[in-house]
Amino acid sequence: MRQITKEKKVLYMMMSTYVTIHLQLLTLYYWIFGHNFCFHKFGKEPPGPKSLPLAGNLLQLDLRRPWKTLLELSKKYGSLYTIYLGPKKVVVLAGYKTVKEALVNYAHEFGNRDQMLIMNEFNQGYEMRRFALTNLRDFGMGKRACEDKIIEECHHLIGVIKKFKGEAFDSALLLYCAISNIICSMVYGSRFDYDDPVFFGKKHKKTHQTYEFHKLSAASRKHTLGLLSHLKETLNPDKCRGVVDAFLTRRQSLEGSGITNSHFHNENLLHTIMNLFAAGTDTTATTVRWGLLFMARYPKIQDKVQEELRRVIGSRQAQVEDRKNLPFTNAVIHETQRVANISPVSLPHVAHKDVTFQGHFIKKGTTVYPLLASVLFDESEWEHPHSFYPAHFLDKEGNFVKRDAFLPFSAGRRACPGEGLARMELFIFITTLLQHFRFTPQAGDELDLTPRVGLILSPSPHKLYTVSCM
Ligand code: HEM
């Protein structure tokens, strides 16, 4: 009897080991193959490359230039495909037609943000973003007052460039300070000199060598806190200097009405400001840098821009109003944004609900990457997608033409809210600098146009000479 029970036990153990191994094999099979061929009653999920458990498709990605791999994968899997970044499933949208259809026609369905990636996008994110943008508009964003501030800042920059007396210099830090000052004047109500500790703390030297904007003091939590405490001490609710004062005044009035648990608290203020600097400085400054680099690299195009500027506005200050009379210059600025492709993958979106898109099922909560590079270099939209070719934006008579596939600011509900300000900055900075200086490379420098790897695609470190034109 005892013998039979022992045998039963051994048999039981063997069976359970067998079942466990099979379950593990099935799980592995599912990980390797299953989620690549997932069907749903509303349609098939977008196709994609096979992925490994946990690592997903990470081993296939060029981690220094992931957007390049995403572009290559779109050639194999089409304009809508799935990849796994580790265990995280991501649906990639590629090509003008698909990106536009998703972001504009399905704006609601694809309009959420990935909570993990946006600072302060917890529950209060939407309210804070709305507050910041409404107040930026009140303090001049996209208006005439703002244009005056941009022009004033541009002249500070010109003064500093003149001090190099024609010596070659790297424009990176100067441009970051100048563009930061536009946000500073709207957020804090004042600008700062380029050698002010607001920009350069103890890390100045290192930052100068590595050109990493996020290491500048203006982008640091500690410096922002210092500025905020000064603004709090000197606050006059009847005379708001900028967005910070408006925030503090709103908080005071809420507290006056007995509301002490609103979203208007210090941490939100800090995040809102740092978000604005992160989104609004590096992007625009980097684009102006690309513009100057392209001008030095393509001197004949620089000649044509300068000829048009001299003919149409002469030596007077360029205004946004002049844009319509400067088709070639306008085309060059657009082509700069297209080729610079500073944000090759837009910020991640998230499917707001289950959606069937182009016959494929995408589950609520799935992260979606609009691949903006695939739009800006879409071979079915651009005549010379991989060349710097301002005529993309000109008709046969030389008039400026808008192009649908020009989407550096993305499109739809989540498109960049700073587009108006950015376009104003790009126009004023690029035209005014080209009215004052001719930009040329150092002797023997071919000017490498390979972008530096980072959060956005910026030019590799380089120096340019300036020759005064005025
Ligand atoms: C050349 C300059 C700029 C470029 C190319 C650019 C591009 C973009 C892109 C591609 C996005 C993501 C859109 C999406 O997810 O679909 C974005 C978001 C954003 N941009 Fe810009 N941007 C620029 C300048 C600015 C400026 C000057 C500001 C503000 C002052 C700004 C504020 C923002 C904000 C707050 C967001 C996040 C919006 C959200 O979460 O919905 N940007 N930008």
Coordinates of C-alpha atoms and ligand atoms in Angstrom, one line a residue:
M1 CA 0.0 0.0 0.0
R2 CA 2.8 2.4 1.0
Q3 CA 4.6 1.4 -2.2
I4 CA 1.6 2.5 -4.4
T5 CA 1.3 5.8 -2.6
K6 CA 5.0 6.5 -3.2
E7 CA 4.6 5.7 -6.9
K8 CA 1.6 7.9 -7.1
K9 CA 3.6 10.8 -5.5
V10 CA 6.4 10.4 -8.1
L11 CA 3.9 10.2 -10.9
Y12 CA 2.2 13.3 -9.6
M13 CA 5.5 15.2 -9.4
M14 CA 6.4 14.2 -12.9
M15 CA 3.1 15.3 -14.3
S16 CA 3.3 18.7 -12.5
T17 CA 6.8 19.2 -13.8
Y18 CA 5.6 18.4 -17.3
V19 CA 2.7 20.8 -17.0
T20 CA 4.9 23.6 -15.6
I21 CA 7.5 23.2 -18.4
H22 CA 4.7 23.2 -21.0
L23 CA 3.1 26.3 -19.5
Q24 CA 6.5 28.0 -19.5
L25 CA 7.1 27.0 -23.1
L26 CA 3.7 28.3 -24.0
T27 CA 4.3 31.6 -22.3
L28 CA 7.7 31.9 -24.1
Y29 CA 6.0 31.1 -27.4
Y30 CA 3.4 33.7 -26.7
W31 CA 6.1 36.4 -25.9
I32 CA 8.1 35.6 -29.0
F33 CA 5.3 35.1 -31.5
G34 CA 2.0 35.7 -29.8
H35 CA 1.9 39.5 -29.4
N36 CA 3.3 39.9 -32.9
F37 CA 0.2 38.4 -34.3
C38 CA -2.5 39.5 -32.0
F39 CA -6.1 39.5 -33.3
H40 CA -9.0 41.3 -31.7
K41 CA -12.7 41.2 -32.6
F42 CA -12.4 44.8 -33.9
G43 CA -9.4 43.9 -36.2
K44 CA -5.9 42.8 -36.3
E45 CA -3.3 44.8 -34.3
P46 CA -0.7 46.7 -36.4
P47 CA 2.0 44.3 -37.7
G48 CA 5.6 44.7 -36.5
P49 CA 9.0 42.9 -36.1
K50 CA 9.3 39.9 -33.8
S51 CA 10.2 40.9 -30.3
L52 CA 12.0 39.2 -27.4
P53 CA 10.5 38.7 -23.9
L54 CA 11.4 41.8 -21.8
A55 CA 13.9 43.3 -24.2
G56 CA 11.2 43.7 -26.9
N57 CA 12.8 45.2 -30.0
L58 CA 15.4 47.2 -28.1
L59 CA 18.2 45.1 -29.6
Q60 CA 17.1 46.1 -33.1
L61 CA 17.1 49.8 -32.4
D62 CA 20.1 52.1 -33.1
L63 CA 19.9 53.6 -29.6
R64 CA 21.9 56.6 -30.7
R65 CA 19.5 57.4 -33.5
P66 CA 16.4 55.4 -32.8
W67 CA 14.3 57.5 -35.2
K68 CA 16.4 56.1 -38.1
T69 CA 15.6 52.6 -37.2
L70 CA 11.9 53.6 -36.9
L71 CA 12.1 55.0 -40.4
E72 CA 13.7 51.8 -41.7
L73 CA 11.0 49.6 -40.0
S74 CA 8.3 51.7 -41.6
K75 CA 9.7 50.7 -45.1
K76 CA 9.2 47.0 -44.1
Y77 CA 6.1 47.1 -42.0
G78 CA 4.2 50.0 -43.5
S79 CA 2.9 53.3 -42.2
L80 CA 1.3 51.8 -39.0
Y81 CA 3.3 49.2 -37.1
T82 CA 3.9 47.9 -33.6
I83 CA 7.3 47.7 -31.8
Y84 CA 8.1 46.9 -28.2
L85 CA 10.5 49.2 -26.3
G86 CA 11.3 46.6 -23.6
P87 CA 8.0 45.3 -22.5
K88 CA 6.2 48.5 -23.6
K89 CA 4.1 48.3 -26.7
V90 CA 4.3 51.3 -29.0
V91 CA 2.4 51.9 -32.2
V92 CA 4.4 54.0 -34.7
L93 CA 2.7 56.3 -37.3
A94 CA 4.8 57.0 -40.4
G95 CA 4.4 59.1 -43.5
Y96 CA 2.4 62.3 -44.1
K97 CA -1.0 60.6 -44.9
T98 CA -1.1 58.4 -41.8
V99 CA 0.3 60.9 -39.4
K100 CA -2.1 63.6 -40.6
E101 CA -5.1 61.3 -40.6
A102 CA -4.3 60.1 -37.0
L103 CA -3.5 63.5 -35.5
V104 CA -6.2 65.5 -37.3
N105 CA -9.1 63.1 -38.2
Y106 CA -8.6 61.0 -35.1
A107 CA -7.5 63.9 -32.9
H108 CA -9.6 62.8 -30.0
E109 CA -8.7 59.1 -30.2
F110 CA -4.9 59.8 -30.3
G111 CA -4.9 63.0 -28.2
N112 CA -3.8 61.8 -24.8
R113 CA -0.3 62.2 -23.4
D114 CA 2.0 59.6 -21.9
Q115 CA 1.8 60.5 -18.2
M116 CA 5.2 59.1 -17.5
L117 CA 7.0 61.4 -19.9
I118 CA 5.6 64.8 -19.2
M119 CA 6.6 66.5 -16.0
N120 CA 3.5 67.6 -14.1
E121 CA 1.1 65.8 -16.3
F122 CA -0.5 64.3 -13.3
N123 CA -4.2 65.2 -12.8
Q124 CA -3.4 68.9 -12.6
G125 CA -1.3 68.9 -15.9
Y126 CA -4.1 70.1 -18.2
E127 CA -5.2 73.0 -15.9
M128 CA -1.6 74.1 -15.4
R129 CA -0.8 74.0 -19.1
R130 CA -3.9 76.0 -19.9
F131 CA -3.0 78.5 -17.2
A132 CA 0.6 78.9 -18.5
L133 CA -0.4 79.3 -22.1
T134 CA -3.2 81.7 -21.5
N135 CA -0.9 83.9 -19.4
L136 CA 1.9 83.6 -21.9
R137 CA -0.5 85.1 -24.4
D138 CA -1.5 87.8 -21.9
F139 CA 2.1 88.7 -21.5
G140 CA 2.7 89.0 -25.1
M141 CA 3.2 85.5 -26.7
G142 CA 2.5 85.9 -30.4
K143 CA 1.6 89.6 -30.1
R144 CA 3.2 92.9 -31.1
A145 CA 4.6 93.4 -27.6
C146 CA 6.4 90.1 -28.0
E147 CA 7.8 91.0 -31.4
D148 CA 9.3 94.2 -29.8
K149 CA 11.0 92.0 -27.1
I150 CA 12.4 89.6 -29.7
I151 CA 13.8 92.5 -31.7
E152 CA 15.3 94.1 -28.5
E153 CA 16.9 90.7 -27.6
C154 CA 18.2 90.3 -31.1
H155 CA 20.1 93.5 -30.8
H156 CA 21.6 92.5 -27.5
L157 CA 22.8 89.4 -29.3
I158 CA 24.2 91.4 -32.2
G159 CA 26.1 93.5 -29.7
V160 CA 27.7 90.5 -28.2
I161 CA 28.6 88.9 -31.6
K162 CA 30.3 92.2 -32.6
K163 CA 32.6 91.8 -29.6
F164 CA 34.2 88.8 -31.3
K165 CA 35.5 91.3 -33.9
G166 CA 35.3 88.7 -36.7
E167 CA 36.9 85.9 -34.7
A168 CA 35.2 82.5 -35.2
F169 CA 32.8 81.7 -32.4
D170 CA 30.3 79.0 -31.4
S171 CA 26.8 80.5 -31.4
A172 CA 25.2 77.7 -29.2
L173 CA 25.3 79.3 -25.8
L174 CA 24.6 82.9 -27.0
L175 CA 21.5 81.7 -28.9
Y176 CA 20.3 79.7 -25.9
C177 CA 20.6 82.7 -23.7
A178 CA 19.0 85.0 -26.2
I179 CA 16.0 82.7 -26.8
S180 CA 15.7 81.9 -23.0
N181 CA 15.4 85.7 -22.4
I182 CA 12.2 85.8 -24.5
I183 CA 10.6 83.2 -22.2
C184 CA 12.3 85.0 -19.1
S185 CA 10.7 88.3 -20.0
M186 CA 7.2 86.7 -20.3
V187 CA 7.6 84.4 -17.3
Y188 CA 9.6 86.6 -14.9
G189 CA 9.0 90.0 -16.5
S190 CA 12.8 90.6 -17.1
R191 CA 15.7 89.6 -19.2
F192 CA 19.2 88.8 -18.1
D193 CA 22.7 89.5 -19.4
Y194 CA 24.3 86.5 -21.0
D195 CA 26.9 86.3 -18.2
D196 CA 24.3 86.5 -15.4
P197 CA 24.4 83.6 -12.9
V198 CA 20.8 82.9 -14.1
F199 CA 22.4 81.3 -17.1
F200 CA 25.7 80.3 -15.8
G201 CA 26.1 78.8 -12.4
K202 CA 29.0 76.7 -11.1
K203 CA 28.6 74.3 -14.0
H204 CA 29.3 77.0 -16.6
K205 CA 32.6 75.7 -17.7
K206 CA 31.5 72.2 -18.2
T207 CA 28.3 73.3 -20.0
H208 CA 30.3 75.5 -22.3
Q209 CA 32.4 72.5 -23.3
T210 CA 29.5 70.0 -23.7
Y211 CA 26.8 72.3 -25.1
E212 CA 24.2 70.7 -22.9
F213 CA 21.4 73.1 -22.5
H214 CA 19.7 71.3 -19.6
K215 CA 22.9 71.8 -17.6
L216 CA 22.5 75.6 -17.8
S217 CA 21.3 77.3 -14.6
A218 CA 18.2 78.7 -16.3
A219 CA 17.0 75.1 -16.7
S220 CA 17.9 74.1 -13.2
R221 CA 15.5 73.6 -10.3
K222 CA 17.7 75.4 -7.8
H223 CA 18.1 78.5 -9.8
T224 CA 14.4 78.6 -10.7
L225 CA 13.5 78.3 -7.0
G226 CA 15.9 81.2 -6.2
L227 CA 14.2 83.4 -8.8
L228 CA 10.7 82.4 -7.6
S229 CA 11.5 83.3 -4.0
H230 CA 12.7 86.8 -5.1
L231 CA 9.5 87.3 -7.1
K232 CA 7.4 86.2 -4.1
E233 CA 9.0 88.7 -1.9
T234 CA 8.5 91.6 -4.3
L235 CA 5.0 90.6 -5.6
N236 CA 2.6 93.4 -6.3
P237 CA -0.8 91.8 -7.3
D238 CA -1.8 95.1 -9.0
K239 CA 1.2 95.0 -11.3
C240 CA 1.9 91.6 -12.6
R241 CA 5.4 91.3 -14.2
G242 CA 4.8 88.0 -15.9
V243 CA 3.4 84.5 -15.7
V244 CA 4.9 83.8 -12.2
D245 CA 3.3 86.9 -10.7
A246 CA -0.1 85.9 -12.3
F247 CA 0.3 82.4 -10.7
L248 CA 1.2 83.8 -7.3
T249 CA -1.7 86.4 -7.4
R250 CA -4.2 83.7 -8.3
R251 CA -3.0 81.6 -5.4
Q252 CA -3.3 84.6 -3.0
S253 CA -6.8 85.2 -4.2
L254 CA -7.8 81.5 -3.8
E255 CA -6.3 81.4 -0.3
G256 CA -8.2 84.6 0.5
S257 CA -11.4 82.8 -0.4
G258 CA -10.4 80.0 2.0
I259 CA -9.2 77.5 -0.8
T260 CA -5.9 76.1 0.4
N261 CA -5.7 72.8 -1.5
S262 CA -5.8 74.2 -5.1
H263 CA -3.4 73.2 -7.9
F264 CA -1.7 76.6 -7.5
H265 CA 1.1 75.3 -5.3
N266 CA 4.9 75.7 -5.4
E267 CA 5.7 72.3 -7.0
N268 CA 3.2 73.0 -9.9
L269 CA 4.6 76.5 -10.4
L270 CA 8.1 75.1 -10.6
H271 CA 7.1 72.3 -13.0
T272 CA 5.1 74.7 -15.2
I273 CA 8.0 77.1 -15.6
M274 CA 10.6 74.4 -16.2
N275 CA 8.3 72.8 -18.8
L276 CA 8.1 76.1 -20.6
F277 CA 11.8 76.6 -20.7
A278 CA 12.4 73.0 -21.7
A279 CA 9.8 73.2 -24.5
G280 CA 10.4 76.7 -25.7
T281 CA 14.1 77.4 -25.6
D282 CA 16.2 74.5 -26.8
T283 CA 13.9 73.9 -29.8
T284 CA 13.9 77.5 -31.2
A285 CA 17.6 78.2 -30.4
T286 CA 18.7 75.0 -32.1
T287 CA 16.6 75.8 -35.2
V288 CA 18.3 79.3 -35.4
R289 CA 21.7 77.5 -35.1
W290 CA 20.8 75.2 -37.9
G291 CA 19.7 78.2 -40.0
L292 CA 23.1 79.9 -39.6
L293 CA 24.9 76.7 -40.2
F294 CA 23.0 76.0 -43.5
M295 CA 23.7 79.6 -44.6
A296 CA 27.4 79.1 -44.0
R297 CA 27.3 75.7 -45.8
Y298 CA 25.3 77.0 -48.8
P299 CA 26.8 80.4 -49.5
K300 CA 24.8 80.9 -52.7
I301 CA 21.6 80.5 -50.9
Q302 CA 22.9 83.0 -48.2
D303 CA 23.6 85.4 -51.1
K304 CA 20.1 85.2 -52.3
V305 CA 18.6 85.8 -48.9
Q306 CA 20.8 88.8 -48.2
E307 CA 20.0 90.2 -51.7
E308 CA 16.3 89.9 -51.0
L309 CA 16.6 91.5 -47.6
R310 CA 18.6 94.4 -49.0
R311 CA 16.1 94.9 -51.9
V312 CA 12.9 94.6 -49.8
I313 CA 13.7 96.1 -46.4
G314 CA 17.2 97.7 -46.8
S315 CA 18.8 98.5 -43.5
R316 CA 15.6 99.1 -41.5
Q317 CA 14.6 96.5 -38.8
A318 CA 12.8 93.5 -40.3
Q319 CA 9.3 93.0 -38.9
V320 CA 7.0 89.9 -39.0
E321 CA 4.8 92.1 -41.3
D322 CA 7.6 91.9 -43.9
R323 CA 7.4 88.1 -44.2
K324 CA 4.8 88.2 -47.0
N325 CA 7.2 90.3 -49.1
L326 CA 10.2 88.0 -48.5
P327 CA 9.2 84.7 -50.2
F328 CA 12.8 83.4 -50.6
T329 CA 13.8 84.2 -47.0
N330 CA 10.6 82.6 -45.8
A331 CA 11.2 79.5 -47.9
V332 CA 14.7 79.2 -46.5
I333 CA 13.4 79.4 -42.9
H334 CA 10.8 76.7 -43.7
E335 CA 13.4 74.5 -45.4
T336 CA 15.7 74.9 -42.4
Q337 CA 13.0 73.5 -40.2
R338 CA 12.3 70.7 -42.5
V339 CA 15.9 69.5 -43.0
A340 CA 16.9 70.2 -39.4
N341 CA 14.1 67.8 -38.3
I342 CA 14.9 68.7 -34.7
S343 CA 12.1 66.6 -33.3
P344 CA 12.1 63.5 -35.4
V345 CA 9.6 61.7 -33.2
S346 CA 6.9 63.9 -31.7
L347 CA 6.2 63.7 -28.0
P348 CA 4.5 60.4 -27.3
H349 CA 0.7 60.3 -27.6
V350 CA -1.6 57.8 -26.0
A351 CA -4.8 56.2 -27.4
H352 CA -7.6 57.8 -25.4
K353 CA -9.9 54.8 -26.1
D354 CA -10.0 51.5 -28.1
V355 CA -9.8 52.5 -31.8
T356 CA -9.9 50.8 -35.2
F357 CA -7.6 52.9 -37.4
Q358 CA -6.8 52.0 -41.0
G359 CA -8.3 48.6 -40.4
H360 CA -6.1 47.9 -37.4
F361 CA -7.1 47.6 -33.7
I362 CA -5.3 49.9 -31.2
K363 CA -6.2 49.3 -27.6
K364 CA -7.0 52.2 -25.2
G365 CA -3.8 53.3 -23.4
T366 CA -1.4 52.2 -26.1
T367 CA 1.5 54.6 -26.6
V368 CA 1.6 56.1 -30.1
Y369 CA 4.7 57.7 -31.7
P370 CA 4.0 60.1 -34.6
L371 CA 7.2 59.9 -36.6
L372 CA 7.6 63.5 -37.8
A373 CA 10.8 62.7 -39.6
S374 CA 8.9 60.4 -41.9
V375 CA 6.6 63.3 -42.8
L376 CA 9.4 65.9 -43.3
F377 CA 11.3 63.5 -45.5
D378 CA 8.3 61.7 -47.1
E379 CA 9.4 60.7 -50.6
S380 CA 5.9 61.0 -52.0
E381 CA 5.5 64.6 -50.8
W382 CA 8.9 66.3 -51.3
E383 CA 10.7 66.6 -54.7
H384 CA 14.2 66.4 -53.1
P385 CA 13.5 65.1 -49.6
H386 CA 17.1 64.7 -48.5
S387 CA 18.6 68.0 -49.9
F388 CA 18.4 71.6 -48.7
Y389 CA 16.1 72.9 -51.4
P390 CA 14.2 76.1 -50.6
A391 CA 12.3 75.8 -53.8
H392 CA 10.1 73.2 -52.0
F393 CA 8.3 76.3 -50.7
L394 CA 8.2 78.4 -53.9
D395 CA 6.1 78.3 -57.0
K396 CA 7.4 78.9 -60.5
E397 CA 7.0 82.6 -60.1
G398 CA 9.0 82.6 -56.9
N399 CA 6.0 83.1 -54.6
F400 CA 5.9 81.4 -51.2
V401 CA 3.7 78.3 -51.1
K402 CA 2.6 76.4 -48.0
R403 CA 3.2 72.6 -48.0
D404 CA 0.8 70.2 -46.3
A405 CA 3.6 67.9 -45.3
F406 CA 5.5 70.7 -43.4
L407 CA 4.7 69.5 -39.9
P408 CA 7.7 70.3 -37.6
F409 CA 5.2 71.4 -34.9
S410 CA 3.1 68.3 -35.4
A411 CA -0.6 68.7 -36.0
G412 CA -4.1 68.3 -34.4
R413 CA -5.1 68.7 -30.8
R414 CA -1.6 68.2 -29.4
A415 CA 0.3 70.3 -31.9
C416 CA 2.9 72.6 -30.4
P417 CA 1.1 75.5 -28.6
G418 CA 4.3 77.7 -29.0
E419 CA 4.3 77.5 -32.8
G420 CA 3.2 81.2 -33.2
L421 CA 6.0 82.4 -30.9
A422 CA 8.6 80.1 -32.4
R423 CA 7.8 81.2 -35.9
M424 CA 8.1 84.9 -34.9
E425 CA 11.4 84.2 -33.1
L426 CA 12.8 82.3 -36.1
F427 CA 11.9 85.0 -38.6
I428 CA 13.2 87.9 -36.5
F429 CA 16.4 86.3 -35.4
I430 CA 17.4 84.8 -38.8
T431 CA 16.5 87.9 -40.9
T432 CA 18.1 90.4 -38.4
L433 CA 21.3 88.3 -38.0
L434 CA 21.6 88.0 -41.8
Q435 CA 21.0 91.7 -42.3
H436 CA 24.0 92.4 -40.0
F437 CA 26.4 89.5 -40.7
R438 CA 27.6 87.2 -43.4
F439 CA 28.3 83.7 -41.8
T440 CA 31.2 81.7 -43.1
P441 CA 33.0 78.5 -42.0
Q442 CA 36.6 78.4 -40.7
A443 CA 39.1 77.8 -43.5
G444 CA 39.1 74.1 -44.4
D445 CA 36.0 73.3 -42.3
E446 CA 33.5 71.5 -44.6
L447 CA 30.8 72.0 -41.9
D448 CA 29.6 68.6 -40.9
L449 CA 25.7 68.5 -41.0
T450 CA 25.5 65.3 -39.0
P451 CA 23.2 66.0 -36.0
R452 CA 24.5 65.6 -32.5
V453 CA 22.6 62.9 -30.6
G454 CA 20.4 64.3 -27.8
L455 CA 16.8 65.0 -26.8
I456 CA 16.4 67.0 -30.0
L457 CA 18.6 66.9 -33.1
S458 CA 21.1 69.8 -32.8
P459 CA 24.1 70.7 -35.0
S460 CA 27.5 69.1 -33.9
P461 CA 29.7 71.7 -32.2
H462 CA 31.1 74.1 -34.8
K463 CA 32.4 77.7 -35.0
L464 CA 31.5 80.3 -37.6
Y465 CA 33.1 83.5 -38.7
T466 CA 31.1 86.6 -39.2
V467 CA 31.7 89.5 -41.6
S468 CA 29.8 92.6 -40.8
C469 CA 27.3 93.7 -43.5
M470 CA 26.1 97.0 -41.8
Ligands
HEM1 C1 11.2 75.6 -33.5 C2 10.6 75.5 -32.3 C3 9.6 74.5 -31.8 C4 9.4 73.2 -32.4 C5 9.9 72.6 -33.7 C6 8.4 72.6 -31.5 C7 7.8 71.3 -31.7 C8 7.0 70.7 -30.8 C9 6.5 69.4 -31.0 C10 6.8 68.5 -32.2 C11 5.7 69.1 -30.0 C12 4.9 67.8 -29.7 C13 3.6 67.9 -30.4 C14 2.8 66.5 -30.4 O1 3.0 65.8 -29.4 O2 2.1 66.2 -31.3 C15 5.7 70.3 -29.1 C16 5.0 70.3 -27.9 C17 5.0 71.4 -27.1 N1 5.6 72.7 -27.3 FE1 6.8 73.1 -28.9 N2 8.1 73.5 -30.5 C18 8.8 74.6 -30.6 C19 8.8 75.7 -29.8 C20 8.0 75.9 -28.7 C21 7.9 77.1 -27.9 C22 8.6 78.5 -28.3 C23 7.0 76.8 -26.9 C24 6.5 77.7 -25.8 C25 6.8 78.8 -25.4 C26 6.6 75.5 -27.0 C27 5.8 74.8 -26.1 C28 5.4 73.5 -26.3 C29 4.6 72.8 -25.3 C30 4.1 73.4 -23.9 C31 4.4 71.5 -25.8 C32 3.6 70.4 -25.1 C33 2.1 70.5 -25.5 C34 1.3 69.3 -25.0 O3 1.7 68.7 -24.0 O4 0.2 69.1 -25.5 N3 7.2 74.9 -28.1 N4 6.5 71.3 -29.7

